[in-house]
PDB file of C-alpha atoms in Angstrom:
ATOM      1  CA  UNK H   1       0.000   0.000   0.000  1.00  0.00           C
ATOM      2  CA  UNK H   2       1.461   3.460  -0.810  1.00  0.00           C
ATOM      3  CA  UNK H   3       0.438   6.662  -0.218  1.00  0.00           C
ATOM      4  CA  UNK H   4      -3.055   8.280  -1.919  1.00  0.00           C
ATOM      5  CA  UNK H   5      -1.168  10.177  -4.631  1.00  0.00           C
ATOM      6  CA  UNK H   6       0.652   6.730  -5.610  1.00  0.00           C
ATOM      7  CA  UNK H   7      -1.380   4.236  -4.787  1.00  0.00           C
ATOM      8  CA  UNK H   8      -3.182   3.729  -8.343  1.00  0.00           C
ATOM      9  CA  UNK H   9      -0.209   1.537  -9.487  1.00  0.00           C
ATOM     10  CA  UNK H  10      -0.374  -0.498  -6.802  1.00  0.00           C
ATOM     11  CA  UNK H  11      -3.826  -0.737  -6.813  1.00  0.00           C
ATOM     12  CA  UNK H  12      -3.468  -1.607 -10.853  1.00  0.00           C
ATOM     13  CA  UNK H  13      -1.292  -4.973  -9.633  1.00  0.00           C
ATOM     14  CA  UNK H  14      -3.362  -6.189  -6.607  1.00  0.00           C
ATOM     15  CA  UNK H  15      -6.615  -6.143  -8.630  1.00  0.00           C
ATOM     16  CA  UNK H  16      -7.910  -5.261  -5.301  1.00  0.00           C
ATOM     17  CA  UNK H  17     -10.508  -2.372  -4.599  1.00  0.00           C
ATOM     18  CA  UNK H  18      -9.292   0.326  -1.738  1.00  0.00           C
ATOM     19  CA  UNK H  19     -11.273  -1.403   1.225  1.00  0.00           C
ATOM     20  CA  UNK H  20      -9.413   0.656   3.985  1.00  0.00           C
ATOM     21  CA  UNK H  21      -7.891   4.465   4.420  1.00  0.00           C
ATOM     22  CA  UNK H  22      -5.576   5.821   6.817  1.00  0.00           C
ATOM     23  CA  UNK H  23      -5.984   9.271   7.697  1.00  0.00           C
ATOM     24  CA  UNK H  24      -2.576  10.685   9.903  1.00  0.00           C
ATOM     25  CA  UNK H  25      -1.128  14.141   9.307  1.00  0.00           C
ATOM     26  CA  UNK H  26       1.978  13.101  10.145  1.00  0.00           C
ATOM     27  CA  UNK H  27       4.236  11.065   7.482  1.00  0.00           C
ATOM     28  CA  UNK H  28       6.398   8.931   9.782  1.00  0.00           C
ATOM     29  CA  UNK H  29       3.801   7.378  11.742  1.00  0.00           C
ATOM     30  CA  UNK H  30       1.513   7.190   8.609  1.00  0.00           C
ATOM     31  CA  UNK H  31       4.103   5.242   7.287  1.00  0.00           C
ATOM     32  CA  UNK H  32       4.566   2.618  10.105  1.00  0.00           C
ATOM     33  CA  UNK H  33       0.841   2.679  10.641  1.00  0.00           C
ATOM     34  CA  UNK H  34       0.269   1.616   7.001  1.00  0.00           C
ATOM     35  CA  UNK H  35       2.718  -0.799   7.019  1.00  0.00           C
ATOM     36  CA  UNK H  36       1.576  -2.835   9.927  1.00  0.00           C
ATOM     37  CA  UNK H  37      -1.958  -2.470   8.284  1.00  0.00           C
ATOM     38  CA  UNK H  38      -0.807  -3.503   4.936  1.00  0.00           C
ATOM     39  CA  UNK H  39       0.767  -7.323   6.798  1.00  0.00           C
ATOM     40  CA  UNK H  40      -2.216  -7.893   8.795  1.00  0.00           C
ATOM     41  CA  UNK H  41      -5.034  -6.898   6.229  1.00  0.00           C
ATOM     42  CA  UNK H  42      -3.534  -9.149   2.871  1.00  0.00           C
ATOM     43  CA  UNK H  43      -6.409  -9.448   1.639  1.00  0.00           C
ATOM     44  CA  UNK H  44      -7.687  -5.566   1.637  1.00  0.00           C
ATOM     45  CA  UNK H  45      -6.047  -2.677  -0.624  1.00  0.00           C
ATOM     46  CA  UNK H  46      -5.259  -0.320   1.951  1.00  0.00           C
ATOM     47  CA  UNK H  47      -4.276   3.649   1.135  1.00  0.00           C
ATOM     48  CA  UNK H  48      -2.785   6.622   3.598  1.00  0.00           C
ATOM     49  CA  UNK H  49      -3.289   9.937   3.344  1.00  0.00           C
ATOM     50  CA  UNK H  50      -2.769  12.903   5.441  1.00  0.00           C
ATOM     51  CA  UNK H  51      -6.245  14.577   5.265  1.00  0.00           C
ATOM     52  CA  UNK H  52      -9.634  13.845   4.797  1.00  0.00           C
ATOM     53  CA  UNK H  53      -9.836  16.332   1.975  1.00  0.00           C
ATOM     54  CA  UNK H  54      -7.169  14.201   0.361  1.00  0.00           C
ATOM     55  CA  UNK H  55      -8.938  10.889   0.513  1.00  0.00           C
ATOM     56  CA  UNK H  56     -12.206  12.830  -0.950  1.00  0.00           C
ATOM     57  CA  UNK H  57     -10.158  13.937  -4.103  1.00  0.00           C
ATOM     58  CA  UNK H  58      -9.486  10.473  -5.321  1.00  0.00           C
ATOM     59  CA  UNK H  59     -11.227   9.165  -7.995  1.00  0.00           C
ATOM     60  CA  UNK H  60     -14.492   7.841  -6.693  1.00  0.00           C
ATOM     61  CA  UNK H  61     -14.641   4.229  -8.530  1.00  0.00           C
ATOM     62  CA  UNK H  62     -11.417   3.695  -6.358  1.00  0.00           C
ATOM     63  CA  UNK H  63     -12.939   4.839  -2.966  1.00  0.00           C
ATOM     64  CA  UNK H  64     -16.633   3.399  -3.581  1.00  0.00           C
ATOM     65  CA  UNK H  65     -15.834   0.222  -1.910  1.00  0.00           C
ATOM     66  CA  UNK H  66     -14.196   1.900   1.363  1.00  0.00           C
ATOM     67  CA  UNK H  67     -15.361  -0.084   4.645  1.00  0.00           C
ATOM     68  CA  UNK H  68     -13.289   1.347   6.992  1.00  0.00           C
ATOM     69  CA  UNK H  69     -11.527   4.384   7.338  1.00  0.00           C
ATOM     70  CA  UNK H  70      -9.107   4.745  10.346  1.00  0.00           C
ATOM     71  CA  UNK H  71      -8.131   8.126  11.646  1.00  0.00           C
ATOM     72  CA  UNK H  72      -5.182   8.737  13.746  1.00  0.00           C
ATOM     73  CA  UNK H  73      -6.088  11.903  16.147  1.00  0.00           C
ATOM     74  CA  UNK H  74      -2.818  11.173  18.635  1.00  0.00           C
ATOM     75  CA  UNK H  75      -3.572  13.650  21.596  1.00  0.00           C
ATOM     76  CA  UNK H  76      -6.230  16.099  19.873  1.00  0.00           C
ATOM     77  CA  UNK H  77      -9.509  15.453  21.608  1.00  0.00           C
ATOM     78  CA  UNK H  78     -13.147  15.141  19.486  1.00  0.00           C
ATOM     79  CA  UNK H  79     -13.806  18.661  19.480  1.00  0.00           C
ATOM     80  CA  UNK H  80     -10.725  20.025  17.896  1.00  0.00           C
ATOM     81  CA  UNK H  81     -11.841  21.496  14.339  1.00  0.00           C
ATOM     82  CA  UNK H  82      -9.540  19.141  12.018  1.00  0.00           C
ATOM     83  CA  UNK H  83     -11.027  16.315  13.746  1.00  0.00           C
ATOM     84  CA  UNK H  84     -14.977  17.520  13.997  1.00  0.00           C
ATOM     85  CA  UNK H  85     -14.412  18.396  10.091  1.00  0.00           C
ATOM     86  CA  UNK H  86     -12.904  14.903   9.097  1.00  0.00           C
ATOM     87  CA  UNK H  87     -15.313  12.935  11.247  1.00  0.00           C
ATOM     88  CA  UNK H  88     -18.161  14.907   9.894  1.00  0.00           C
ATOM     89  CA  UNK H  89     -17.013  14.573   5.949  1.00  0.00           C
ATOM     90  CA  UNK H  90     -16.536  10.924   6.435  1.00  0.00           C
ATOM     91  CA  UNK H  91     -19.869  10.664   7.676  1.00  0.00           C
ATOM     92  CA  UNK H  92     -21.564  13.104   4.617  1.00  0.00           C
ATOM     93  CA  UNK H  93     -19.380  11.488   1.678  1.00  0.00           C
ATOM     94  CA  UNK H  94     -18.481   7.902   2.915  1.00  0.00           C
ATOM     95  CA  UNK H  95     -21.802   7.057   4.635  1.00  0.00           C
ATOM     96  CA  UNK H  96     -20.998   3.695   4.285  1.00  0.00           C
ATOM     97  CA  UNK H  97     -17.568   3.278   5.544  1.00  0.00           C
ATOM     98  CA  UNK H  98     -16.965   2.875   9.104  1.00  0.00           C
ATOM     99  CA  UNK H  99     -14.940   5.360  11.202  1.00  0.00           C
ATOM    100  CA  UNK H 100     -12.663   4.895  13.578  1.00  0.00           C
ATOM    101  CA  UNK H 101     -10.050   6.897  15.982  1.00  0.00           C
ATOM    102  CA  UNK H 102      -6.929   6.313  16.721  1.00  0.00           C
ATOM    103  CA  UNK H 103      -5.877   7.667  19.833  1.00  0.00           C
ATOM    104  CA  UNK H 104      -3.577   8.662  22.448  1.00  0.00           C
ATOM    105  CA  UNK H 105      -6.052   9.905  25.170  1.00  0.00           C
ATOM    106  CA  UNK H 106      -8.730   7.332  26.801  1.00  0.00           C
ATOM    107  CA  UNK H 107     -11.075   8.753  28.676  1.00  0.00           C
ATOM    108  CA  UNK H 108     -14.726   8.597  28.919  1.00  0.00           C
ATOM    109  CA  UNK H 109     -15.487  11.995  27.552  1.00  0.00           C
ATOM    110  CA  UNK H 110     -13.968  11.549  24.799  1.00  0.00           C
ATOM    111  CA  UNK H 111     -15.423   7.999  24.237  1.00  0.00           C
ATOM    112  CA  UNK H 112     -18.759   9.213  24.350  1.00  0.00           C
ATOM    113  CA  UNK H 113     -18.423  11.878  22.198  1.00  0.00           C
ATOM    114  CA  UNK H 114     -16.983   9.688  19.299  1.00  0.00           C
ATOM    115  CA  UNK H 115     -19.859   7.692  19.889  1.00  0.00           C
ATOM    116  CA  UNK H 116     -22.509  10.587  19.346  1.00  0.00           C
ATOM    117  CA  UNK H 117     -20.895  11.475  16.775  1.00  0.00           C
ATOM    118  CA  UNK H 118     -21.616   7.984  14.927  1.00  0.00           C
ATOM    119  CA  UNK H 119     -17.741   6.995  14.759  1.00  0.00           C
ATOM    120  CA  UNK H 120     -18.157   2.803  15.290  1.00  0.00           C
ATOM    121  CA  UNK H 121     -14.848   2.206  16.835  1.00  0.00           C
ATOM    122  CA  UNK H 122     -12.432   4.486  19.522  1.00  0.00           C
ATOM    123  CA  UNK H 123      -9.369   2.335  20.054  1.00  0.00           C
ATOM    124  CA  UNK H 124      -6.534   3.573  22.436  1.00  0.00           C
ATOM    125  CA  UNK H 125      -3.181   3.438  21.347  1.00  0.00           C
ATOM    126  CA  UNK H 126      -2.337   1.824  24.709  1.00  0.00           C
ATOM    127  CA  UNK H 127      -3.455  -1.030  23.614  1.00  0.00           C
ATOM    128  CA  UNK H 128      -0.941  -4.144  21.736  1.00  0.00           C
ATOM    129  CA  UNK H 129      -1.301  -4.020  18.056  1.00  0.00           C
ATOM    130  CA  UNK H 130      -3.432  -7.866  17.996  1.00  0.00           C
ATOM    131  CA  UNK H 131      -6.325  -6.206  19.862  1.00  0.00           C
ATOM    132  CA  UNK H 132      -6.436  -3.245  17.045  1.00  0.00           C
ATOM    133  CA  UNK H 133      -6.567  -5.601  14.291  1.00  0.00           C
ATOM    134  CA  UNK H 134      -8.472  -7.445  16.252  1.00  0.00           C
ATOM    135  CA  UNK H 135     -11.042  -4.473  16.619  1.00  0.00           C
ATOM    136  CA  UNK H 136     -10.491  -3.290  13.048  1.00  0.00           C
ATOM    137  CA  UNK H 137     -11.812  -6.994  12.029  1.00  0.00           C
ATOM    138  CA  UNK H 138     -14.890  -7.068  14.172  1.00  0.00           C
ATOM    139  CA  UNK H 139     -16.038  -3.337  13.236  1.00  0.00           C
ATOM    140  CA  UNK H 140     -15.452  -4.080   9.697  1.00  0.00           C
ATOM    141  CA  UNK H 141     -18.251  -7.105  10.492  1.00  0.00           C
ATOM    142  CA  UNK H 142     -20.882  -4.533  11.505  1.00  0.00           C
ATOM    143  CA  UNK H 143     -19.755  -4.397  15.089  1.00  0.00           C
ATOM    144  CA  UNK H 144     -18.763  -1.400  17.226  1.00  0.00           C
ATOM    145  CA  UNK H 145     -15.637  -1.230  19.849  1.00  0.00           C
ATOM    146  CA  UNK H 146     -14.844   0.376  22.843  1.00  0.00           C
ATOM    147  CA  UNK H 147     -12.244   0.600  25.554  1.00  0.00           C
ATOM    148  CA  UNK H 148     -13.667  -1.777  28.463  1.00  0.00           C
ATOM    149  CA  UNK H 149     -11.749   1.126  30.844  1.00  0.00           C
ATOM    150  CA  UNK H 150     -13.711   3.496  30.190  1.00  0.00           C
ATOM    151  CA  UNK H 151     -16.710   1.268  30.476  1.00  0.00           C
ATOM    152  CA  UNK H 152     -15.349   0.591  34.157  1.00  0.00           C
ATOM    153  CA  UNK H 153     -14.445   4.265  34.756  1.00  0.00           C
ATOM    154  CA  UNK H 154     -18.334   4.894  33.905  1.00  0.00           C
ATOM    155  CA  UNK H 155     -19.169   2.304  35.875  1.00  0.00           C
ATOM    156  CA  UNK H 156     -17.397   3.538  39.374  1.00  0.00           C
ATOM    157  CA  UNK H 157     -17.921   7.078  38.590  1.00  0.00           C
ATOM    158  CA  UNK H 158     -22.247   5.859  38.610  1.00  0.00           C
ATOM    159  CA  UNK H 159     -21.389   3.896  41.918  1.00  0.00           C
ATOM    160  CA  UNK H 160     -20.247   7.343  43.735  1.00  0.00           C
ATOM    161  CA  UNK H 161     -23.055   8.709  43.674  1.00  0.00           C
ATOM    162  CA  UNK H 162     -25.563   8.335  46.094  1.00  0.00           C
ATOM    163  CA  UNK H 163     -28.425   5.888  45.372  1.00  0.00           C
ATOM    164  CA  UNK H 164     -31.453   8.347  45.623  1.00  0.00           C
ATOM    165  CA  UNK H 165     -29.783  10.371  42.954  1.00  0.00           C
ATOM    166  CA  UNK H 166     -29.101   7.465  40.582  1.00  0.00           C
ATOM    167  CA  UNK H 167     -32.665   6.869  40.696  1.00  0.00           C
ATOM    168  CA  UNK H 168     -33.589  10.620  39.945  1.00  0.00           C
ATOM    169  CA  UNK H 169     -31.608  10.244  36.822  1.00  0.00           C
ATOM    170  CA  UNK H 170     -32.157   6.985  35.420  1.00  0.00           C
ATOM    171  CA  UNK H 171     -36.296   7.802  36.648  1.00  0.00           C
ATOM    172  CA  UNK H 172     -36.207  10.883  34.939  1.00  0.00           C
ATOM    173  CA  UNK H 173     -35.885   9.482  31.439  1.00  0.00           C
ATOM    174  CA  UNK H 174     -39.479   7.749  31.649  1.00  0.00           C
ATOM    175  CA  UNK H 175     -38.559   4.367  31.073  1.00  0.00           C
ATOM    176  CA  UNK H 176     -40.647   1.773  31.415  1.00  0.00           C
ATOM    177  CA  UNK H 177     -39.829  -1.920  33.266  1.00  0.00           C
ATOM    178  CA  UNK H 178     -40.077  -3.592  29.947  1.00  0.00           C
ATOM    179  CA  UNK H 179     -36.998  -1.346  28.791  1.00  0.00           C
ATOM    180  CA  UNK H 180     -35.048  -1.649  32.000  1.00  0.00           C
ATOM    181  CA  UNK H 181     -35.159  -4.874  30.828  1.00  0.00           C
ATOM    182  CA  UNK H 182     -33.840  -4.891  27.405  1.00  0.00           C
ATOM    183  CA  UNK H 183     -31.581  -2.293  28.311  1.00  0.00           C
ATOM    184  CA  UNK H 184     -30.400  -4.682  30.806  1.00  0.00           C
ATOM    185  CA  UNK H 185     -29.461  -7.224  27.637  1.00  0.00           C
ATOM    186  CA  UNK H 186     -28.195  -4.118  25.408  1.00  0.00           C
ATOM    187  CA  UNK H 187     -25.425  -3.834  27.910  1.00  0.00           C
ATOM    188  CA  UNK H 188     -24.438  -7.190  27.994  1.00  0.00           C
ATOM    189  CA  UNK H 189     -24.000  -7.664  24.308  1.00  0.00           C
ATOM    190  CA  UNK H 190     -27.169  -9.535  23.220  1.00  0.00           C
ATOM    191  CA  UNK H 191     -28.727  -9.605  19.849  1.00  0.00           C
ATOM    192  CA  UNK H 192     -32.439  -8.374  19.082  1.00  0.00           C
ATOM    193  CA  UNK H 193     -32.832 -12.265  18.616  1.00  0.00           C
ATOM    194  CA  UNK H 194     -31.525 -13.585  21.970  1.00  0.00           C
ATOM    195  CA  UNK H 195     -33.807 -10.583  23.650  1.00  0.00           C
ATOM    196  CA  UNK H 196     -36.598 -11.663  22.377  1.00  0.00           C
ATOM    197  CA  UNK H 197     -35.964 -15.277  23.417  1.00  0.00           C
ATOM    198  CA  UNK H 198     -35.215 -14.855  27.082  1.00  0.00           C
ATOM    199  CA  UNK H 199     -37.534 -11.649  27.757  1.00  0.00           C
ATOM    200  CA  UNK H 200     -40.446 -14.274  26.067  1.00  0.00           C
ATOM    201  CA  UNK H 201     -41.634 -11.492  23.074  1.00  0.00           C
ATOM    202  CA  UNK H 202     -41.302 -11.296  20.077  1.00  0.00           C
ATOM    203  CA  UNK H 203     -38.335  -9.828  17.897  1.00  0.00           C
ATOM    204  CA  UNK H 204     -40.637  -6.998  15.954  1.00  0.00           C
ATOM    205  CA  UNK H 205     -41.416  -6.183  20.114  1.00  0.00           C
ATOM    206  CA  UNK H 206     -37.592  -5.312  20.817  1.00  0.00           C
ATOM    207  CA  UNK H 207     -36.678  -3.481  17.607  1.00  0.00           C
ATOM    208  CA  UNK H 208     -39.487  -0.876  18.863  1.00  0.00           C
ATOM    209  CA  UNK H 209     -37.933  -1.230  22.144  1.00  0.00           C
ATOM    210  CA  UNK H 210     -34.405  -0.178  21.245  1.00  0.00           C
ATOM    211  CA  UNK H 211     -36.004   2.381  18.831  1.00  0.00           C
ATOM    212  CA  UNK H 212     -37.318   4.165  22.442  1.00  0.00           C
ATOM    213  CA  UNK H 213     -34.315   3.658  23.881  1.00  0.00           C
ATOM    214  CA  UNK H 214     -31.916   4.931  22.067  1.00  0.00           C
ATOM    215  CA  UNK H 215     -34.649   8.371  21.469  1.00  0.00           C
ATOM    216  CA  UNK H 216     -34.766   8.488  25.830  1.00  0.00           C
ATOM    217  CA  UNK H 217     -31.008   7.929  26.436  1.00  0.00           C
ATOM    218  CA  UNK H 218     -30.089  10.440  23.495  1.00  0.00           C
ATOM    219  CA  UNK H 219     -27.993   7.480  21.978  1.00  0.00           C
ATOM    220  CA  UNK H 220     -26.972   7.079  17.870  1.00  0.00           C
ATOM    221  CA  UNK H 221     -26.580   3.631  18.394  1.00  0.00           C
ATOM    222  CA  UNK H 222     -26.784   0.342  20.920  1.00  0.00           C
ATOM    223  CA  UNK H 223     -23.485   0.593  21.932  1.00  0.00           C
ATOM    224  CA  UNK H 224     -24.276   4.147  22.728  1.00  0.00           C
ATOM    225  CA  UNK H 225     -26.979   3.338  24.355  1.00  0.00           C
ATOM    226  CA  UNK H 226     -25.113   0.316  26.489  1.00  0.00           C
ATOM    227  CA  UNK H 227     -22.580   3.473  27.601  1.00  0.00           C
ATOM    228  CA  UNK H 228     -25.056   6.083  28.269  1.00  0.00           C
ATOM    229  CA  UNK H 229     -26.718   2.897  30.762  1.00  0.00           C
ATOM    230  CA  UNK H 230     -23.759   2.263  32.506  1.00  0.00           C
ATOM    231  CA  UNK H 231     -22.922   5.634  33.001  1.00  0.00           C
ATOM    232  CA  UNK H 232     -26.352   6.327  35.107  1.00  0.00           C
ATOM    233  CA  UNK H 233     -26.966   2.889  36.040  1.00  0.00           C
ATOM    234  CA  UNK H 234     -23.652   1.871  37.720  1.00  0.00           C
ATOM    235  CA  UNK H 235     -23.551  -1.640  36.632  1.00  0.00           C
ATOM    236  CA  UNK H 236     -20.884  -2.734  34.242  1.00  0.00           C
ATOM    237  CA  UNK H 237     -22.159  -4.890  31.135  1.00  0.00           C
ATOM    238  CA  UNK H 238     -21.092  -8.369  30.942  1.00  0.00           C
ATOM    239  CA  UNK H 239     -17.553  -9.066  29.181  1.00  0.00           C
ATOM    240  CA  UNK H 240     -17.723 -10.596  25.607  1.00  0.00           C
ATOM    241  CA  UNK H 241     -14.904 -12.726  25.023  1.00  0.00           C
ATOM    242  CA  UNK H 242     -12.064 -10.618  22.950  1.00  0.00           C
ATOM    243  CA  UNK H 243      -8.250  -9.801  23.775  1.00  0.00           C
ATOM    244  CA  UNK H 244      -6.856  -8.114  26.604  1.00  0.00           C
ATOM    245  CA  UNK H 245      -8.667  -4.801  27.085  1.00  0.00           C
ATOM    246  CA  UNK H 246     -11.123  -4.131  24.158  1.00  0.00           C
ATOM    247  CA  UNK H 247     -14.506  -5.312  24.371  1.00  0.00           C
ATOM    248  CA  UNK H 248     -17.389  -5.775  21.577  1.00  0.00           C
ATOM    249  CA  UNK H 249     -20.669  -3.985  22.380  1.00  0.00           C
ATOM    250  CA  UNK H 250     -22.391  -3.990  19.729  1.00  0.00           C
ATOM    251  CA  UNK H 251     -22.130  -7.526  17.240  1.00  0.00           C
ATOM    252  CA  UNK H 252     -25.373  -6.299  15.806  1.00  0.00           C
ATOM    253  CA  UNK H 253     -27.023  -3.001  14.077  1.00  0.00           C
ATOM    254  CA  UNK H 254     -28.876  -0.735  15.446  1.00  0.00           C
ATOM    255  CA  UNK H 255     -32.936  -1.004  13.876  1.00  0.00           C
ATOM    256  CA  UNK H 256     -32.822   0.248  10.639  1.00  0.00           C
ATOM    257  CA  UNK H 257     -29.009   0.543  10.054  1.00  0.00           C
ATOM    258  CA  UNK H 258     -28.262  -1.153   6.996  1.00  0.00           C
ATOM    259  CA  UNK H 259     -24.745  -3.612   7.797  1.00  0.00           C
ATOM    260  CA  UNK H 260     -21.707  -2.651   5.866  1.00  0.00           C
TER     261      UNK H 260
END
């Protein structure tokens, strides 16, 4: 994989349509980036660029196929303007690629704002390079990851508080047992299909469940919504099986969203 100004000939050997972009300003960790990319991902074309605006110029038959784009922020946080811009463009011109950041900071602020703001995967760069690929994989599958820190460091911040105020919050957003309850699943992981099974309804039931939820919590998304829970619940979701500190939230769509 070169970069976006010469990948074309590469591209023109693999055969291969560009299935992944890199987005880092900087050219020396672009470089490493890509080619640690480039040996796990052999069977992807994979390009780097330095903006956004640069990935947008390419020819669009050799962009149309994007599923993920990866963009490396370092220690800016979501509200710095280069970053807003690129996560917004990505989301207006590549609607159907995935997003995902790259960064140095992990906290829970900045976690939930990449997940208002749609992006389907916030990896630290604390973490080894297996779990990133490993991340990259799963997201590219339709699912959504998060650091499980900052899942904990909702968790304990919820558990501070006193319990009469918990209550105030999570009572103030109207929802009803029958939500508590899927919300309950949403947390842990669970499909629309395995809700339905152990909460005895039927599927059609939950999709208009997680519809409410998502419009009560303020969420984009079920793993939104699973973060936005544990943060005024206090209760951390159950751990899905993945490596060392990442976990997978959300395996499945939310209602509506097509799957990439």
């Amino acid at each position: 994989m070169l970069d976006g100004s010469l990948a074309s000939d590469e591209d023109a050997v693999t055969g291969l349509p560009i299935s992944m972009a890199l987005i880092d300003p900087k050219p020396l960790t672009r470089q490493s980036i890509r080619d640690v990319l480039t040996e796990a991902f052999t069977e992807s074309a994979l390009v780097a660029v330095s903006t956004c605006e640069e990935l947008l110029e390419m020819d669009e038959r050799r962009i149309d196929k994007l599923n993920l784009v990866v963009v490396y922020i370092r220690n800016e946080g979501l509200t710095t303007p280069w970053v807003q811009s690129t996560i917004e463009l990505l989301r207006v011109r590549l609607p159907e690629a995935s997003t995902v950041v790259l960064a140095d900071r992990n906290d829970v602020g900045e976690v939930n704002r990449a997940l208002a703001h749609g992006v389907r995967g916030y990896i630290p760069t604390t973490v080894e390079w297996e779990v990133v690929v490993a991340a990259l994989r799963l997201i590219s599958a339709g699912g959504t990851f998060v650091p499980a820190d900052a899942l904990r460091s909702t968790a304990a911040k919820s558990d501070d508080q006193p319990e009469g105020e918990r209550q105030g919050r999570s009572g103030g957003l109207d929802l009803t047992p029958r939500e508590l309850s899927v919300i309950d699943l949403l947390r842990e992981g669970k499909p629309n299909k395995v809700i339905a099974a152990q909460l005895d309804m039927q599927e059609n039931t939950v999709k208009v469940h997680v519809r409410n939820i998502l419009k009560k919590l303020n969420a984009t998304n079920r793993t939104h919504a699973a973060f936005v829970a544990n943060r005024l619940f206090g209760k951390e979701a159950e751990p899905v099986a993945l490596p060392n500190s990442l976990r997978a939230i959300d395996q499945a769509q939310s209602p509506g969203t097509p799957k990439r």
